[in-house]
PDB file of C-alpha atoms in Angstrom:
ATOM      1  CA  MET G 204     -11.468  21.528  -4.656  1.00  0.00           C
ATOM      2  CA  THR G 205     -15.003  21.020  -3.178  1.00  0.00           C
ATOM      3  CA  LEU G 206     -15.547  17.938  -1.476  1.00  0.00           C
ATOM      4  CA  PRO G 207     -19.045  16.274  -1.806  1.00  0.00           C
ATOM      5  CA  PRO G 208     -21.281  16.415   1.371  1.00  0.00           C
ATOM      6  CA  ALA G 209     -19.810  14.002   4.038  1.00  0.00           C
ATOM      7  CA  ASP G 210     -23.123  12.093   4.302  1.00  0.00           C
ATOM      8  CA  SER G 211     -23.582  11.500   0.447  1.00  0.00           C
ATOM      9  CA  GLU G 212     -22.611   8.185  -1.086  1.00  0.00           C
ATOM     10  CA  LEU G 213     -19.619   9.676  -2.891  1.00  0.00           C
ATOM     11  CA  GLY G 214     -18.486  11.849   0.238  1.00  0.00           C
ATOM     12  CA  LYS G 215     -18.398   8.344   2.218  1.00  0.00           C
ATOM     13  CA  LEU G 216     -16.354   6.756  -0.484  1.00  0.00           C
ATOM     14  CA  MET G 217     -14.116   9.564  -0.823  1.00  0.00           C
ATOM     15  CA  ALA G 218     -13.481   9.685   3.089  1.00  0.00           C
ATOM     16  CA  THR G 219     -12.756   6.020   3.229  1.00  0.00           C
ATOM     17  CA  LEU G 220      -8.945   5.152   2.973  1.00  0.00           C
ATOM     18  CA  PRO G 221      -7.423   1.978   3.502  1.00  0.00           C
ATOM     19  CA  ARG G 222      -5.130   2.855   5.952  1.00  0.00           C
ATOM     20  CA  PRO G 223      -2.671   5.635   7.074  1.00  0.00           C
ATOM     21  CA  GLY G 224       0.466   6.206   4.949  1.00  0.00           C
ATOM     22  CA  ARG G 225       4.022   6.498   5.843  1.00  0.00           C
ATOM     23  CA  VAL G 226       6.858   8.901   5.208  1.00  0.00           C
ATOM     24  CA  GLU G 227       9.574   7.154   3.263  1.00  0.00           C
ATOM     25  CA  TRP G 228      11.830  10.032   2.377  1.00  0.00           C
ATOM     26  CA  ILE G 229      12.120  13.735   2.772  1.00  0.00           C
ATOM     27  CA  GLY G 230      14.212  16.428   0.870  1.00  0.00           C
ATOM     28  CA  LEU G 231      14.965  20.054   0.360  1.00  0.00           C
ATOM     29  CA  ARG G 232      15.709  21.930  -2.430  1.00  0.00           C
ATOM     30  CA  PRO G 233      18.082  24.777  -1.020  1.00  0.00           C
ATOM     31  CA  ALA G 234      18.148  26.851  -4.205  1.00  0.00           C
ATOM     32  CA  ARG G 235      17.198  26.620  -7.766  1.00  0.00           C
ATOM     33  CA  ALA G 236      19.203  24.144  -9.827  1.00  0.00           C
ATOM     34  CA  GLN G 237      20.774  22.497  -6.665  1.00  0.00           C
ATOM     35  CA  ALA G 238      20.573  18.920  -5.616  1.00  0.00           C
ATOM     36  CA  MET G 239      18.009  17.905  -3.117  1.00  0.00           C
ATOM     37  CA  ARG G 240      19.142  17.504   0.350  1.00  0.00           C
ATOM     38  CA  GLU G 241      17.875  14.264   1.907  1.00  0.00           C
ATOM     39  CA  MET G 242      16.637  14.788   5.541  1.00  0.00           C
ATOM     40  CA  THR G 243      15.687  12.560   8.440  1.00  0.00           C
ATOM     41  CA  GLU G 244      13.364  15.330   9.651  1.00  0.00           C
ATOM     42  CA  VAL G 245      12.051  18.854   8.767  1.00  0.00           C
ATOM     43  CA  GLU G 246      10.411  21.737  10.425  1.00  0.00           C
ATOM     44  CA  ALA G 247       7.320  23.011   8.634  1.00  0.00           C
ATOM     45  CA  VAL G 248       6.031  26.735   9.149  1.00  0.00           C
ATOM     46  CA  ALA G 249       2.394  27.458   8.981  1.00  0.00           C
ATOM     47  CA  GLY G 250       1.613  29.271   5.895  1.00  0.00           C
ATOM     48  CA  LYS G 251       4.782  29.061   4.339  1.00  0.00           C
ATOM     49  CA  GLY G 252       6.964  26.121   3.707  1.00  0.00           C
ATOM     50  CA  LEU G 253       9.703  23.892   4.898  1.00  0.00           C
ATOM     51  CA  ILE G 254      12.907  25.535   6.745  1.00  0.00           C
ATOM     52  CA  GLY G 255      15.784  25.121   4.270  1.00  0.00           C
ATOM     53  CA  ASP G 256      13.683  24.622   1.045  1.00  0.00           C
ATOM     54  CA  ARG G 257      13.927  27.289  -1.515  1.00  0.00           C
ATOM     55  CA  TYR G 258      10.198  27.758  -1.279  1.00  0.00           C
ATOM     56  CA  ALA G 259       9.976  28.578   2.549  1.00  0.00           C
ATOM     57  CA  SER G 260       9.149  31.874   2.198  1.00  0.00           C
ATOM     58  CA  ASP G 261       6.244  31.403  -0.247  1.00  0.00           C
ATOM     59  CA  SER G 262       2.831  31.424   1.194  1.00  0.00           C
ATOM     60  CA  GLY G 263       0.098  29.706  -0.504  1.00  0.00           C
ATOM     61  CA  LYS G 264      -0.754  26.409  -1.770  1.00  0.00           C
ATOM     62  CA  ARG G 265       2.539  24.894  -2.469  1.00  0.00           C
ATOM     63  CA  GLY G 266       4.298  24.822   0.840  1.00  0.00           C
ATOM     64  CA  VAL G 267       5.114  21.108   0.623  1.00  0.00           C
ATOM     65  CA  THR G 268       5.049  18.794  -2.418  1.00  0.00           C
ATOM     66  CA  LEU G 269       4.494  15.148  -2.011  1.00  0.00           C
ATOM     67  CA  ILE G 270       4.514  12.185  -4.319  1.00  0.00           C
ATOM     68  CA  GLN G 271       3.499   8.558  -3.807  1.00  0.00           C
ATOM     69  CA  ALA G 272       6.143   5.858  -3.349  1.00  0.00           C
ATOM     70  CA  GLU G 273       4.168   3.335  -5.491  1.00  0.00           C
ATOM     71  CA  HIS G 274       4.361   5.567  -8.418  1.00  0.00           C
ATOM     72  CA  LEU G 275       8.279   5.703  -8.493  1.00  0.00           C
ATOM     73  CA  PRO G 276       8.486   2.476 -10.512  1.00  0.00           C
ATOM     74  CA  VAL G 277       5.720   3.362 -12.637  1.00  0.00           C
ATOM     75  CA  ILE G 278       7.616   6.603 -13.478  1.00  0.00           C
ATOM     76  CA  ALA G 279      10.917   4.640 -13.966  1.00  0.00           C
ATOM     77  CA  ALA G 280       9.198   2.165 -16.435  1.00  0.00           C
ATOM     78  CA  LEU G 281       7.414   5.041 -18.448  1.00  0.00           C
ATOM     79  CA  SER G 282      10.734   6.895 -18.614  1.00  0.00           C
ATOM     80  CA  GLY G 283      12.778   3.862 -19.699  1.00  0.00           C
ATOM     81  CA  HIS G 284      14.714   3.493 -16.231  1.00  0.00           C
ATOM     82  CA  ALA G 285      15.362   0.749 -14.071  1.00  0.00           C
ATOM     83  CA  SER G 286      14.452   3.008 -11.221  1.00  0.00           C
ATOM     84  CA  VAL G 287      14.422   6.753 -10.185  1.00  0.00           C
ATOM     85  CA  LEU G 288      15.641   8.331  -6.952  1.00  0.00           C
ATOM     86  CA  PRO G 289      13.012  10.579  -5.300  1.00  0.00           C
ATOM     87  CA  SER G 290      15.640  13.278  -5.096  1.00  0.00           C
ATOM     88  CA  LEU G 291      15.456  13.366  -9.133  1.00  0.00           C
ATOM     89  CA  LEU G 292      11.813  14.121  -9.128  1.00  0.00           C
ATOM     90  CA  ARG G 293      12.072  17.127  -6.681  1.00  0.00           C
ATOM     91  CA  ARG G 294       9.598  16.507  -4.419  1.00  0.00           C
ATOM     92  CA  ASN G 295       9.744  17.162  -0.744  1.00  0.00           C
ATOM     93  CA  VAL G 296       8.050  13.764   0.777  1.00  0.00           C
ATOM     94  CA  VAL G 297       7.645  10.548  -0.551  1.00  0.00           C
ATOM     95  CA  VAL G 298       4.736   8.548   1.073  1.00  0.00           C
ATOM     96  CA  SER G 299       3.668   5.155   0.765  1.00  0.00           C
ATOM     97  CA  GLY G 300       0.500   3.085   1.647  1.00  0.00           C
ATOM     98  CA  LEU G 301      -2.353   5.462   0.691  1.00  0.00           C
ATOM     99  CA  PRO G 302      -3.373   7.086  -2.375  1.00  0.00           C
ATOM    100  CA  LEU G 303      -2.177  10.630  -2.121  1.00  0.00           C
ATOM    101  CA  ILE G 304      -4.855  11.948  -4.710  1.00  0.00           C
ATOM    102  CA  ALA G 305      -7.406  11.219  -1.931  1.00  0.00           C
ATOM    103  CA  LEU G 306      -6.022  13.813   0.127  1.00  0.00           C
ATOM    104  CA  LYS G 307      -6.679  16.650  -2.454  1.00  0.00           C
ATOM    105  CA  GLY G 308      -9.062  19.196  -0.745  1.00  0.00           C
ATOM    106  CA  ARG G 309      -8.723  17.539   2.712  1.00  0.00           C
ATOM    107  CA  ARG G 310      -6.645  18.006   5.704  1.00  0.00           C
ATOM    108  CA  PHE G 311      -4.252  15.620   7.073  1.00  0.00           C
ATOM    109  CA  ARG G 312      -1.357  15.078   9.526  1.00  0.00           C
ATOM    110  CA  ILE G 313       2.299  14.033   9.305  1.00  0.00           C
ATOM    111  CA  GLY G 314       3.864  13.988  12.776  1.00  0.00           C
ATOM    112  CA  ALA G 315       3.028  17.401  14.323  1.00  0.00           C
ATOM    113  CA  VAL G 316       2.161  19.148  11.208  1.00  0.00           C
ATOM    114  CA  VAL G 317      -1.479  19.557   9.853  1.00  0.00           C
ATOM    115  CA  LEU G 318      -1.604  19.972   6.037  1.00  0.00           C
ATOM    116  CA  GLU G 319      -4.188  20.631   3.545  1.00  0.00           C
ATOM    117  CA  GLY G 320      -3.961  18.918  -0.088  1.00  0.00           C
ATOM    118  CA  THR G 321      -4.356  21.941  -2.510  1.00  0.00           C
ATOM    119  CA  ASP G 322      -3.695  20.628  -6.038  1.00  0.00           C
ATOM    120  CA  GLU G 323      -2.037  17.934  -8.254  1.00  0.00           C
ATOM    121  CA  CYS G 324       1.677  18.277  -8.445  1.00  0.00           C
ATOM    122  CA  ASP G 325       2.040  18.637 -12.245  1.00  0.00           C
ATOM    123  CA  PRO G 326       5.446  17.921 -13.735  1.00  0.00           C
ATOM    124  CA  CYS G 327       7.505  20.759 -15.107  1.00  0.00           C
ATOM    125  CA  SER G 328       9.801  20.982 -18.386  1.00  0.00           C
ATOM    126  CA  ASN G 329      12.923  19.963 -16.041  1.00  0.00           C
ATOM    127  CA  MET G 330      11.574  16.559 -15.935  1.00  0.00           C
ATOM    128  CA  GLU G 331      12.840  16.009 -19.583  1.00  0.00           C
ATOM    129  CA  LYS G 332      16.419  16.892 -18.353  1.00  0.00           C
ATOM    130  CA  ALA G 333      15.953  14.721 -15.186  1.00  0.00           C
ATOM    131  CA  LEU G 334      14.565  11.543 -16.896  1.00  0.00           C
ATOM    132  CA  GLY G 335      15.370  12.122 -20.500  1.00  0.00           C
ATOM    133  CA  PRO G 336      13.001  12.404 -23.594  1.00  0.00           C
ATOM    134  CA  GLY G 337       9.473  11.798 -22.528  1.00  0.00           C
ATOM    135  CA  GLY G 338      10.337  12.370 -18.747  1.00  0.00           C
ATOM    136  CA  PHE G 339       7.491  15.184 -18.686  1.00  0.00           C
ATOM    137  CA  ASN G 340       4.816  12.765 -20.017  1.00  0.00           C
ATOM    138  CA  ALA G 341       6.200   9.836 -17.939  1.00  0.00           C
ATOM    139  CA  MET G 342       5.333  12.125 -14.628  1.00  0.00           C
ATOM    140  CA  ARG G 343       1.817  13.037 -15.940  1.00  0.00           C
ATOM    141  CA  SER G 344      -0.832  11.651 -13.405  1.00  0.00           C
ATOM    142  CA  HIS G 345       2.004  10.651 -11.128  1.00  0.00           C
ATOM    143  CA  GLY G 346       3.426  13.956 -10.041  1.00  0.00           C
ATOM    144  CA  GLY G 347       2.079  13.836  -6.740  1.00  0.00           C
ATOM    145  CA  LEU G 348       0.214  16.406  -4.463  1.00  0.00           C
ATOM    146  CA  CYS G 349       0.935  20.144  -3.122  1.00  0.00           C
ATOM    147  CA  ALA G 350       0.062  20.952   0.231  1.00  0.00           C
ATOM    148  CA  ARG G 351      -0.318  24.166   2.323  1.00  0.00           C
ATOM    149  CA  ILE G 352       0.897  24.203   5.895  1.00  0.00           C
ATOM    150  CA  ILE G 353      -1.921  24.736   8.461  1.00  0.00           C
ATOM    151  CA  GLU G 354      -0.153  23.918  11.654  1.00  0.00           C
ATOM    152  CA  GLY G 355       3.489  24.046  11.575  1.00  0.00           C
ATOM    153  CA  GLY G 356       5.894  21.618  13.674  1.00  0.00           C
ATOM    154  CA  VAL G 357       8.253  18.639  12.870  1.00  0.00           C
ATOM    155  CA  PHE G 358       7.821  15.634  10.914  1.00  0.00           C
ATOM    156  CA  ARG G 359      10.210  12.866  10.574  1.00  0.00           C
ATOM    157  CA  LEU G 360      11.117   9.543   8.456  1.00  0.00           C
ATOM    158  CA  GLY G 361       8.421   6.797   9.439  1.00  0.00           C
ATOM    159  CA  ASP G 362       5.852   9.235  10.748  1.00  0.00           C
ATOM    160  CA  ALA G 363       2.209   8.237   9.803  1.00  0.00           C
ATOM    161  CA  VAL G 364       0.215  10.107   7.186  1.00  0.00           C
ATOM    162  CA  VAL G 365      -3.306  10.178   8.442  1.00  0.00           C
ATOM    163  CA  ALA G 366      -6.478  12.009   6.784  1.00  0.00           C
ATOM    164  CA  LEU G 367      -8.177  14.282   9.243  1.00  0.00           C
ATOM    165  CA  THR G 368     -11.190  15.412   7.235  1.00  0.00           C
TER     166      THR G 368
END
């Protein structure tokens, strides 16, 4: 995604976030079809992924997946559930307090880690199994953000999520 020029009206609007976000939950997928492991901290490797995650050896734009905490109740309501656990949605990080989609195409920091939002994290057919009939559609436009790891390091529960560019 190409961002508009920083000095344009749209560029200024897109660069303005209400406040930093906060890491509310961290999870790793150790292998295909295995349950997520909830973590209090995780190590990210630049150009790869999160140590202990099944995608840790992949390079590219999906090193970390994030979802917005404020969307969890929406997904629950749209899929006919009272609530949904973050582990059910199989994203690595739940973030509250800022609109994740605003980080698409931008660099941001979580703890010691610098990431770049690469694309929306669209749901897959597994959401039908996880959430029941209509689960895939309940997740559409609420699936979160994929990010590549630019600078590795550690981040933890409670760390701020801050836009850099």
